[in-house]
XYZ file of C-alpha atoms in Angstrom:
573
model
C -26.328 -16.634 12.756
C -23.386 -15.313 14.571
C -22.215 -11.515 13.846
C -18.507 -11.204 14.082
C -16.733 -7.909 14.767
C -14.262 -7.891 11.862
C -12.790 -10.145 9.327
C -10.803 -11.757 12.187
C -10.325 -11.305 15.875
C -9.292 -7.897 17.073
C -5.754 -9.195 17.792
C -5.023 -12.644 18.615
C -4.248 -11.874 22.387
C -7.396 -9.951 22.931
C -10.016 -12.300 21.312
C -10.870 -14.051 24.493
C -11.203 -10.897 26.268
C -13.853 -9.529 23.971
C -15.721 -12.785 24.119
C -15.910 -12.744 27.895
C -18.144 -9.777 28.619
C -19.799 -6.620 27.563
C -18.743 -4.177 30.290
C -16.731 -2.199 27.852
C -19.183 -2.072 24.990
C -20.708 1.173 25.852
C -17.506 2.934 25.854
C -16.650 1.671 22.468
C -19.988 2.173 20.835
C -20.156 5.701 21.988
C -17.012 6.738 20.062
C -17.450 8.725 16.838
C -16.070 7.361 13.600
C -15.797 8.597 10.087
C -16.847 6.397 7.125
C -13.517 4.815 6.968
C -13.784 3.591 10.549
C -11.382 6.092 12.010
C -11.905 7.709 15.316
C -12.616 11.409 14.849
C -11.334 12.375 18.151
C -7.730 11.147 17.586
C -6.674 13.218 14.503
C -3.444 14.354 16.079
C -2.466 10.748 17.026
C -3.485 9.439 13.441
C -1.474 12.243 11.839
C 1.596 11.321 13.883
C 0.953 7.631 13.105
C 0.610 8.424 9.397
C 4.051 10.252 9.461
C 5.486 6.950 10.931
C 3.881 4.660 8.326
C 2.667 6.418 5.201
C 5.388 8.786 4.346
C 8.570 6.714 4.905
C 8.803 5.744 1.222
C 8.566 9.234 -0.339
C 10.392 10.746 2.674
C 13.593 8.822 2.064
C 13.917 9.559 -1.722
C 16.335 12.439 -1.051
C 18.882 9.770 -0.143
C 19.264 8.657 -3.784
C 16.939 10.495 -6.181
C 19.165 13.421 -7.245
C 22.311 11.311 -7.160
C 20.799 8.648 -9.530
C 19.614 11.582 -11.792
C 23.311 12.376 -12.509
C 24.252 8.631 -12.612
C 25.446 7.009 -15.973
C 22.522 6.361 -18.296
C 23.114 3.908 -21.017
C 26.738 5.058 -21.348
C 25.958 8.693 -21.013
C 26.243 10.876 -17.893
C 24.667 14.199 -17.260
C 27.153 17.138 -16.649
C 26.674 18.806 -13.252
C 26.301 22.313 -14.289
C 23.952 25.178 -13.469
C 21.421 24.619 -16.317
C 21.125 20.825 -15.469
C 20.822 21.324 -11.794
C 18.146 24.069 -12.013
C 16.312 21.966 -14.691
C 16.322 18.827 -12.664
C 15.155 20.609 -9.596
C 12.277 22.064 -11.613
C 11.276 18.569 -12.676
C 11.391 17.404 -9.013
C 9.434 20.388 -7.782
C 6.632 20.030 -10.269
C 6.552 16.314 -9.954
C 5.889 16.527 -6.222
C 3.205 19.401 -6.767
C 1.285 17.724 -9.686
C 1.648 14.008 -8.944
C 1.411 14.006 -5.073
C -0.225 17.301 -4.034
C -2.758 17.438 -6.968
C -3.206 13.965 -8.278
C -3.287 11.893 -5.159
C -4.052 14.291 -2.248
C -6.600 16.492 -4.037
C -8.196 13.921 -6.447
C -7.507 10.265 -6.076
C -7.752 9.974 -2.286
C -11.381 11.024 -2.614
C -12.158 7.817 -4.179
C -12.267 5.333 -1.249
C -14.035 1.953 -1.064
C -15.587 1.928 2.436
C -12.638 3.899 3.727
C -9.988 1.649 1.958
C -7.644 3.180 -0.539
C -5.312 1.730 -3.310
C -5.648 0.622 -6.876
C -7.801 -2.425 -5.928
C -10.308 0.119 -4.233
C -10.520 1.904 -7.506
C -11.007 -1.394 -9.340
C -13.953 -2.354 -7.164
C -15.444 1.174 -7.784
C -15.326 1.007 -11.646
C -17.015 -2.477 -11.936
C -20.520 -2.649 -13.192
C -22.134 -3.856 -9.965
C -19.704 -2.051 -7.707
C -19.261 -5.120 -5.541
C -17.878 -8.483 -6.362
C -17.004 -9.162 -9.910
C -15.360 -11.687 -12.134
C -11.929 -11.444 -13.714
C -13.573 -10.966 -17.198
C -15.434 -7.923 -16.044
C -13.520 -5.817 -18.614
C -10.145 -4.357 -19.454
C -10.374 -1.798 -16.686
C -10.464 -4.518 -14.119
C -7.489 -6.298 -15.657
C -5.625 -2.798 -15.471
C -6.419 -2.503 -11.937
C -5.398 -6.097 -10.979
C -2.078 -5.742 -12.862
C -1.440 -2.446 -11.124
C -2.108 -4.111 -7.748
C 0.119 -7.054 -8.637
C 3.009 -4.690 -9.583
C 2.681 -3.138 -6.038
C 3.691 -6.287 -4.550
C 6.889 -6.055 -6.509
C 7.417 -2.429 -5.370
C 6.808 -3.676 -1.754
C 9.713 -6.043 -2.124
C 12.158 -3.546 -3.814
C 11.436 -0.449 -1.527
C 12.698 -1.937 1.683
C 15.899 -3.373 0.068
C 16.855 -0.090 -1.802
C 15.968 2.188 0.980
C 17.979 0.346 3.721
C 20.966 -0.131 1.466
C 21.092 3.516 0.483
C 21.061 4.532 4.031
C 23.873 2.172 5.102
C 26.000 3.124 2.057
C 26.422 6.477 3.651
C 28.964 5.197 5.971
C 31.373 4.675 3.120
C 31.806 8.537 3.118
C 33.495 8.092 6.527
C 35.477 5.027 5.931
C 35.710 2.014 3.399
C 36.201 -0.499 6.205
C 32.453 -0.776 6.756
C 31.740 -1.866 3.172
C 31.897 -5.690 3.924
C 29.297 -5.212 6.748
C 26.643 -3.353 4.765
C 24.959 -6.458 3.350
C 24.643 -8.386 6.493
C 23.576 -5.319 8.448
C 20.861 -4.675 5.877
C 19.580 -8.297 6.102
C 19.557 -8.062 9.796
C 17.624 -4.669 9.844
C 15.039 -6.053 7.297
C 14.418 -9.229 9.425
C 13.803 -7.272 12.570
C 11.383 -4.895 10.716
C 9.195 -7.804 9.359
C 9.312 -9.586 12.746
C 7.926 -6.467 14.392
C 5.052 -6.278 12.088
C 2.823 -8.602 14.260
C 2.654 -5.678 16.824
C 0.482 -3.746 14.284
C 0.757 -0.349 12.434
C -0.461 1.627 15.534
C 2.392 0.347 17.652
C 4.829 0.947 14.637
C 3.366 4.463 14.102
C 3.866 5.417 17.842
C 7.464 4.491 17.579
C 8.202 5.595 14.050
C 6.054 8.872 14.113
C 8.428 10.910 16.240
C 11.400 9.629 14.238
C 9.842 10.872 11.074
C 9.072 14.209 12.555
C 12.791 14.600 13.407
C 13.766 13.271 9.842
C 11.558 15.761 7.921
C 12.783 18.541 10.262
C 16.384 17.599 9.631
C 15.662 17.502 5.858
C 14.381 20.954 5.948
C 17.119 22.379 8.192
C 19.863 20.806 6.110
C 18.336 22.203 2.938
C 17.867 25.759 4.393
C 21.586 26.017 5.445
C 22.715 25.414 1.699
C 19.803 27.466 0.267
C 21.072 30.441 2.199
C 24.351 30.220 0.339
C 22.697 30.387 -3.029
C 18.949 31.400 -2.969
C 19.023 31.649 -6.734
C 18.281 27.966 -6.719
C 14.552 28.916 -6.363
C 14.606 29.755 -9.951
C 13.752 26.073 -10.385
C 10.137 26.918 -9.480
C 9.748 28.286 -13.088
C 8.526 25.311 -15.155
C 10.300 26.583 -18.186
C 13.577 25.566 -16.652
C 12.249 21.863 -16.884
C 11.320 22.346 -20.483
C 14.809 23.829 -21.308
C 16.373 20.832 -19.605
C 14.690 18.453 -22.127
C 15.612 20.725 -24.991
C 19.194 20.958 -24.015
C 19.693 17.166 -23.335
C 17.323 15.483 -25.598
C 17.282 11.653 -25.105
C 19.533 11.805 -22.032
C 16.961 14.118 -20.488
C 14.310 11.428 -20.942
C 16.677 8.893 -19.330
C 17.086 11.131 -16.362
C 13.362 11.367 -15.998
C 13.448 7.835 -15.042
C 15.518 8.812 -11.974
C 13.385 11.895 -11.306
C 10.338 9.628 -10.759
C 12.086 8.207 -7.592
C 10.876 11.380 -5.794
C 7.301 10.396 -6.226
C 7.398 6.600 -5.879
C 5.637 6.823 -2.508
C 2.492 8.133 -4.088
C 0.712 4.797 -4.564
C 1.766 3.637 -1.093
C 0.436 6.857 0.371
C -3.036 6.051 -1.346
C -2.822 2.331 -0.515
C -2.313 3.183 3.333
C -5.382 5.388 3.428
C -7.359 2.700 5.177
C -4.955 2.601 8.036
C -5.283 6.368 8.977
C -7.750 8.100 6.797
C -7.455 10.931 4.184
C -7.461 13.916 6.685
C -4.428 12.922 8.886
C -2.415 12.129 5.599
C -3.335 15.418 4.036
C -2.351 17.389 7.273
C 0.919 15.618 7.626
C 1.762 16.156 3.918
C 1.084 19.924 3.653
C 2.245 20.639 7.337
C 5.620 18.920 7.448
C 6.436 16.409 4.630
C 6.172 18.643 1.471
C 8.015 21.450 3.015
C 10.874 19.335 4.254
C 11.292 17.511 0.940
C 11.241 20.737 -1.112
C 13.831 22.462 1.055
C 16.155 19.387 1.010
C 16.017 18.967 -2.704
C 16.658 22.651 -3.251
C 19.442 22.592 -0.658
C 21.080 19.669 -2.584
C 20.856 21.691 -5.695
C 22.421 24.795 -4.077
C 25.220 22.696 -2.772
C 25.939 21.147 -6.140
C 25.949 24.548 -7.774
C 28.781 25.617 -5.285
C 30.738 22.285 -5.536
C 29.702 19.826 -8.412
C 32.271 17.218 -6.904
C 29.792 16.390 -4.165
C 27.470 14.531 -6.556
C 28.865 11.158 -5.348
C 26.466 11.318 -2.436
C 24.790 14.708 -2.395
C 22.531 13.936 0.586
C 25.344 12.982 3.070
C 27.590 15.692 1.722
C 25.130 18.256 2.964
C 25.839 17.400 6.545
C 29.064 18.612 8.286
C 31.588 15.840 8.811
C 30.883 15.386 12.548
C 27.179 14.817 11.748
C 27.569 12.031 9.172
C 27.234 9.225 11.602
C 24.218 10.642 13.343
C 22.684 11.154 9.943
C 23.417 7.506 8.841
C 21.711 6.427 12.128
C 18.731 8.656 11.431
C 18.505 7.804 7.834
C 18.639 4.058 8.544
C 15.783 4.381 10.888
C 13.862 6.483 8.344
C 14.504 3.889 5.546
C 13.072 1.168 7.802
C 10.084 3.372 8.093
C 10.031 3.849 4.231
C 9.769 0.115 4.056
C 6.756 0.150 6.443
C 4.673 2.229 3.953
C 4.922 -0.470 1.329
C 4.430 -3.327 3.868
C 1.231 -1.671 5.224
C -0.026 -1.117 1.788
C 0.591 -4.678 0.821
C -1.468 -5.901 3.885
C -4.373 -3.643 2.890
C -4.236 -4.738 -0.716
C -4.185 -8.390 0.181
C -7.241 -7.964 2.420
C -9.133 -6.166 -0.398
C -8.083 -8.834 -2.912
C -9.596 -11.589 -0.554
C -12.767 -9.617 -0.026
C -13.167 -9.200 -3.847
C -12.405 -12.800 -4.551
C -9.078 -12.604 -6.180
C -7.169 -14.360 -3.405
C -7.958 -17.251 -1.283
C -8.706 -16.453 2.397
C -5.589 -15.944 4.467
C -5.112 -15.323 8.140
C -5.746 -11.394 8.843
C -5.252 -10.212 12.249
C -6.750 -6.864 13.323
C -4.279 -5.154 15.591
C -6.387 -2.155 16.649
C -9.714 -1.965 18.501
C -10.496 1.557 17.127
C -8.993 1.523 13.643
C -10.621 -1.069 11.430
C -8.052 -0.876 8.661
C -4.965 -1.626 10.776
C -4.244 -5.264 10.078
C -1.305 -7.760 9.890
C -1.155 -10.569 7.334
C 1.451 -13.166 8.363
C 1.730 -14.933 4.949
C 2.395 -11.710 3.082
C 4.722 -10.423 5.777
C 7.163 -13.375 5.536
C 6.896 -13.666 1.769
C 7.842 -9.901 1.462
C 10.715 -10.565 3.998
C 12.218 -13.493 2.051
C 11.941 -11.518 -1.240
C 13.643 -8.352 0.150
C 16.568 -10.283 1.605
C 16.944 -12.185 -1.809
C 17.034 -8.822 -3.532
C 19.689 -7.427 -1.294
C 21.712 -10.395 -1.777
C 21.247 -10.473 -5.477
C 21.692 -6.781 -6.312
C 24.020 -5.816 -3.588
C 23.967 -2.033 -4.027
C 21.351 0.622 -4.109
C 22.528 1.839 -7.500
C 22.014 -1.644 -8.953
C 18.593 -1.928 -7.342
C 17.690 1.584 -8.773
C 17.333 -0.147 -12.185
C 14.534 -2.333 -10.896
C 12.971 0.461 -8.918
C 10.412 2.762 -10.355
C 9.018 0.762 -13.367
C 6.446 -1.052 -11.401
C 5.104 2.063 -9.612
C 5.048 4.097 -12.865
C 2.787 1.512 -14.476
C 0.481 1.526 -11.472
C 0.483 5.337 -11.426
C -0.763 5.388 -14.998
C -3.365 2.661 -14.371
C -4.580 4.630 -11.324
C -5.206 7.711 -13.415
C -7.065 5.648 -16.022
C -9.222 3.969 -13.351
C -9.861 7.227 -11.671
C -11.170 8.777 -14.895
C -13.758 6.061 -14.911
C -14.612 6.629 -11.297
C -15.191 10.393 -11.668
C -17.396 9.843 -14.631
C -19.455 7.037 -12.949
C -19.377 8.101 -9.377
C -18.585 11.717 -9.125
C -20.732 12.879 -12.018
C -17.915 14.636 -13.892
C -18.638 15.404 -17.567
C -16.223 14.259 -20.178
C -15.335 17.933 -20.852
C -14.373 18.432 -17.222
C -12.591 15.095 -16.636
C -10.505 14.790 -19.937
C -8.347 18.017 -19.709
C -7.581 17.459 -16.044
C -6.856 13.794 -15.990
C -5.487 13.756 -19.588
C -2.691 16.101 -18.504
C -1.869 13.998 -15.487
C -1.822 10.801 -17.633
C 0.556 12.471 -20.013
C 2.983 13.069 -17.053
C 2.469 9.431 -15.875
C 3.205 8.014 -19.363
C 6.321 10.246 -19.574
C 7.674 8.726 -16.332
C 6.739 5.249 -17.605
C 8.396 5.689 -20.910
C 11.603 6.841 -19.173
C 11.680 3.669 -17.133
C 11.129 1.188 -19.963
C 14.860 1.201 -20.857
C 15.466 -0.159 -17.402
C 13.967 -3.411 -18.095
C 17.131 -5.381 -19.183
C 19.023 -3.998 -16.193
C 16.670 -5.072 -13.543
C 13.257 -3.661 -14.484
C 12.213 -7.171 -15.407
C 12.124 -8.125 -11.773
C 8.860 -6.166 -10.803
C 7.316 -7.131 -14.158
C 7.827 -10.834 -13.340
C 6.520 -10.421 -9.853
C 3.473 -8.492 -11.180
C 2.735 -10.982 -13.885
C 2.972 -13.905 -11.262
C 0.542 -12.250 -8.883
C -1.839 -11.336 -11.869
C -1.899 -14.963 -12.839
C -2.858 -15.841 -9.157
C -5.448 -13.265 -9.185
C -7.167 -14.305 -12.409
C -6.852 -18.018 -11.845
C -8.403 -17.948 -8.349
C -11.133 -15.572 -9.360
C -12.026 -17.673 -12.479
C -11.963 -20.957 -10.440
C -13.989 -19.355 -7.725
C -16.604 -18.162 -10.257
C -16.874 -21.550 -11.921
C -17.338 -23.337 -8.548
C -19.865 -20.632 -7.468
C -21.994 -21.349 -10.487
C -21.856 -25.073 -9.989
C -22.835 -24.758 -6.276
C -25.474 -22.229 -7.101
C -27.231 -24.876 -9.254
C -27.213 -27.205 -6.243
C -28.541 -24.716 -3.671
C -31.746 -25.560 -1.994
C -33.771 -23.223 0.195
C -33.430 -24.248 3.862
C -37.254 -24.001 4.567
C -37.970 -26.299 1.660
C -35.339 -28.845 2.969
C -36.860 -28.756 6.464
C -40.197 -29.720 4.907
C -38.716 -33.014 3.616
C -37.340 -34.173 6.939
C -40.637 -35.958 7.740
C -39.709 -38.449 5.155
C -39.366 -41.913 6.859
C -36.474 -42.830 4.568
C -34.354 -40.213 6.386
C -32.929 -41.799 9.499
C -32.591 -39.581 12.528
C -30.057 -40.601 15.083
C -29.248 -39.200 18.560
C -26.841 -36.404 18.700
C -26.073 -32.801 17.435
C -24.607 -31.718 14.146
C -23.373 -28.257 13.216
C -23.019 -27.380 9.472
C -21.475 -24.115 8.353
C -22.497 -22.183 5.309
C -21.922 -18.666 3.927
C -25.557 -18.229 2.953
C -27.965 -18.654 5.977
C -31.048 -19.022 3.601
C -29.928 -22.182 1.789
C -28.767 -25.661 2.822
C -25.127 -25.809 3.484
C -23.017 -27.963 1.112
C -21.702 -29.909 3.994
C -25.296 -30.858 5.266
C -26.272 -31.844 1.762
C -23.282 -34.031 1.257
C -23.624 -35.650 4.607
C -27.100 -36.573 3.920
C -26.390 -37.772 0.499
C -23.630 -40.135 1.528
C -24.925 -41.280 4.939
C -28.749 -41.002 4.591
C -28.955 -40.130 8.325
C -29.113 -36.992 10.292
C -28.731 -36.258 13.991
C -31.871 -35.340 15.891
C -30.558 -31.704 16.342
C -29.265 -29.934 13.296
C -27.689 -26.475 13.609
C -26.995 -24.343 10.558
C -24.261 -21.879 11.394
C -23.494 -18.737 9.267
C -21.136 -15.899 10.221
C -21.810 -12.344 9.181
C -18.963 -9.763 9.283
C -19.537 -6.141 10.315
C -17.254 -3.241 9.406
C -16.902 -1.959 12.937
C -14.738 -2.954 15.845
C -17.444 -4.057 18.307
C -21.020 -5.340 18.214
C -23.390 -5.440 21.161
C -24.136 -8.599 22.931
C -27.656 -8.556 21.724
C -26.405 -8.346 18.047
C -23.930 -11.274 18.275
C -26.252 -14.045 17.854
C -29.478 -14.315 15.709
C -31.461 -17.430 16.255
C -34.364 -19.147 14.355
C -36.103 -22.523 14.850
C -37.541 -24.310 11.736
C -38.932 -27.403 13.365
C -37.822 -31.044 12.933
C -34.903 -30.363 15.143
C -33.416 -27.723 12.647
C -31.977 -24.534 14.129
C -30.353 -21.634 12.518
């Protein structure tokens, strides 16, 4: 039996190098790793990498979230006045605090499956046996599968809306660039997906410093305008959010569908946990991301209180005229990074789906020798690329795409809360009295966001629903077929030792040569061997049964790489 280092080679180019010798094994084996497989000695590097991969989605929401909140909703438009601005900012503030800081950072990210995060990790944790399960394992599993399927739709929409929203800032300077926005967006997206093969570590090294500059710029721009009207901090009082709904009624609920745009990166943040680990993500969030976002949103609000006419594009209107072009460039880089969060999440989710038996095996390349969760999945990468380009061509503007954005992630957020309730009851030992008040309150918020996004279905919200339903069908069909096939093969399984005992039968002809037969279970006869004997009634004099066992660590020692047994009658394992 051969022990492999990971699900695939550690990078296509480095596979041969690791097979050649063991001179570097001691160095690798001596490193310290946490339970997620992350090197504990590189927290600073992982935190910088997390900034460049994980927070792009939530970090670029200031580009469009507040603008879309004052956009026309079903024929009605919110008036830009003091009560509405303060009310919306209150909703934004508490959405970031409750949904991201409390729900995801404090609670949900504690629920990892061998270091991996995301809704599929939760799904694995709530199943009766805690390991592989079938599609009929219960409604909670179906919840989790549908939530995971919807994230593929979110992964297609996020890059499209993010890049478009950044490029549309150029229209503030001149209208002459409008015809070039679509082709430029398509080119940027293609380059982004092409670069994925170099891995999230390489991406993070490049994007990390850019995001540090981005969040610092967000904070500075916000502070400049906050100094002009510090009264904007009244929004911290949650009563202003309640008053907003009282004053605006149904229109206030429609606006909540745009407020959710400030937290759409929460699920991507959790899904990317396997790439960097919980601690680096937590440090980056509280140390830079949250302060930068809060200051920028409050700064946009202070500016609108002073000049409501700037609602056409409040983010770019915050910058002085000379800084618009540099801001467009920085925002475009940041939106490319926003896309990275969902792409990396899709890779991690695909790998989990394959491991759990919901997708067929696909090529998965490990791009890091030290971080087990950093992977590249070519098939998913190029599928997302084509889908993003199609959405850009079809919807053409970020405002049109905003209708399709948000619904998928709000459904997933609600399902995550339901699944997490089950996890804390089964795995964390929480009592019902402790779990219901906390997670019940969070679920009400999730359902409020979901309800506000339901009216978007006719205007584009159907897109992620169709994508999610398609992937759910693939998940359940593959798992069901795999289960049926597994049961049939299990009935035909024969212990290897019993089989070896029959090889003395003179009716079995042994010819010269060597045959290698692969199987997933080293204790039973491989199906390929049984089939060969059944049809040919002849076996080579030397039979090798080969099974490959995968380890969740980047390197195994030379002594561990091969396990050998001899059974007699020319049979070896």
